[in-house]
Amino acid sequence: MLKLENVSVRYGATEAVKNVSMEVKEGEFVTLIGANGAGKSTTLRAISGLEPVREGRILFEGEPIHNAAPQDIIRLGIAHCPEGRRVFPQLTVRENLEMGAFCRYDRQSVSADIEQKLEMFPRLAERERQAAGTLSGGEQQMLAIARSLMSRPRLVMFDEPSLGLAPNFVEQVFKLVSSICASGTTVLMVEQNAYAALDLCDRSYLLSTGEVMLSGTAEEMLNNPDVRRIYLGGEAATA
Ligand SMILES: Nc1ncnc2c1ncn2[C@@H]1O[C@H](COP(=O)(O)OP(=O)(O)O)[C@@H](O)[C@H]1O
Ligand SMILES: [Mg+2]
């Protein structure tokens, strides 16, 4: 469904993503793991058309998208739930959901989708006329996730959706992302917590200083001695 072929992205002299090749197949739950600064967010931003691809190609359903504008990439069916939640704080919960559908022309189904999201997230329904900035961090993350689904994506990308959340919300967010995948939307999720990511996903790519160091099924990654030593805190973490 999504294919990156030898993709490189630069910020001035910094090569943030180097020669990255990866693939996400329809229906899969794939994670992108690695330390802070490894290039995970930059990879997602390149897929979304938010950073120019310096070298290589990005294909969605076989068509090149690496020169496409972000709004066209959304229309093709790729949604991006960015790092740090980024809801519009002055807008209400409902208006934030409307913004998620800005690229759609079917206004009637958009209204129906908003009602469906509010049913799915009762906490948001209770606060639908409240400014998003007044919500708790966990509620804002729920809203950001709900908003990303408003474009009716076939592939949705989540950038560290659990970051900075209270433990009960972390669990809720992971359950939610799993259920989104189970209901038929393909998922690519960035996560710094390798253990949590590998516990949830089908396959994973490990990025280190902009390069793919390792990839495989969640089980292969969990059993890899290097992954265990460096990212899972030794043998005990896999117990
Ligand atoms: N807008 C930017 N301008 C310059 N350098 C950046 C910018 N965004 C990220 N970087 C650098 O690119 C590298 C990869 O960053 P990022 O993709 O955010 O990593 P991750 O999401 O894995 O933490 C880091 O060295 C970071 O400092
Ligand atoms: Mg990041």
PDB file of C-alpha atoms in Angstrom, residues 198 202-204 214-228 232:
ATOM      1  CA  LEU A 198       6.252  -4.304  19.606  1.00  0.00           C
ATOM      2  CA  ASP A 202       2.514  -6.755  13.274  1.00  0.00           C
ATOM      3  CA  ARG A 203       5.853  -5.477  11.997  1.00  0.00           C
ATOM      4  CA  SER A 204       8.336  -2.804  12.918  1.00  0.00           C
ATOM      5  CA  LEU A 214      16.560  -3.412  11.627  1.00  0.00           C
ATOM      6  CA  SER A 215      13.120  -4.524  10.576  1.00  0.00           C
ATOM      7  CA  GLY A 216      10.954  -7.572  11.036  1.00  0.00           C
ATOM      8  CA  THR A 217       7.873  -8.983  12.637  1.00  0.00           C
ATOM      9  CA  ALA A 218       7.177  -7.876  16.186  1.00  0.00           C
ATOM     10  CA  GLU A 219       8.278 -11.306  17.377  1.00  0.00           C
ATOM     11  CA  GLU A 220      11.561 -11.198  15.445  1.00  0.00           C
ATOM     12  CA  MET A 221      12.302  -7.751  16.836  1.00  0.00           C
ATOM     13  CA  LEU A 222      11.445  -8.786  20.404  1.00  0.00           C
ATOM     14  CA  ASN A 223      13.796 -11.753  20.110  1.00  0.00           C
ATOM     15  CA  ASN A 224      16.657  -9.761  18.622  1.00  0.00           C
ATOM     16  CA  PRO A 225      19.493  -9.566  21.178  1.00  0.00           C
ATOM     17  CA  ASP A 226      20.471  -6.012  20.147  1.00  0.00           C
ATOM     18  CA  VAL A 227      16.908  -4.746  20.426  1.00  0.00           C
ATOM     19  CA  ARG A 228      16.600  -6.399  23.822  1.00  0.00           C
ATOM     20  CA  LEU A 232      14.077  -3.192  25.954  1.00  0.00           C
TER      21      LEU A 232
END
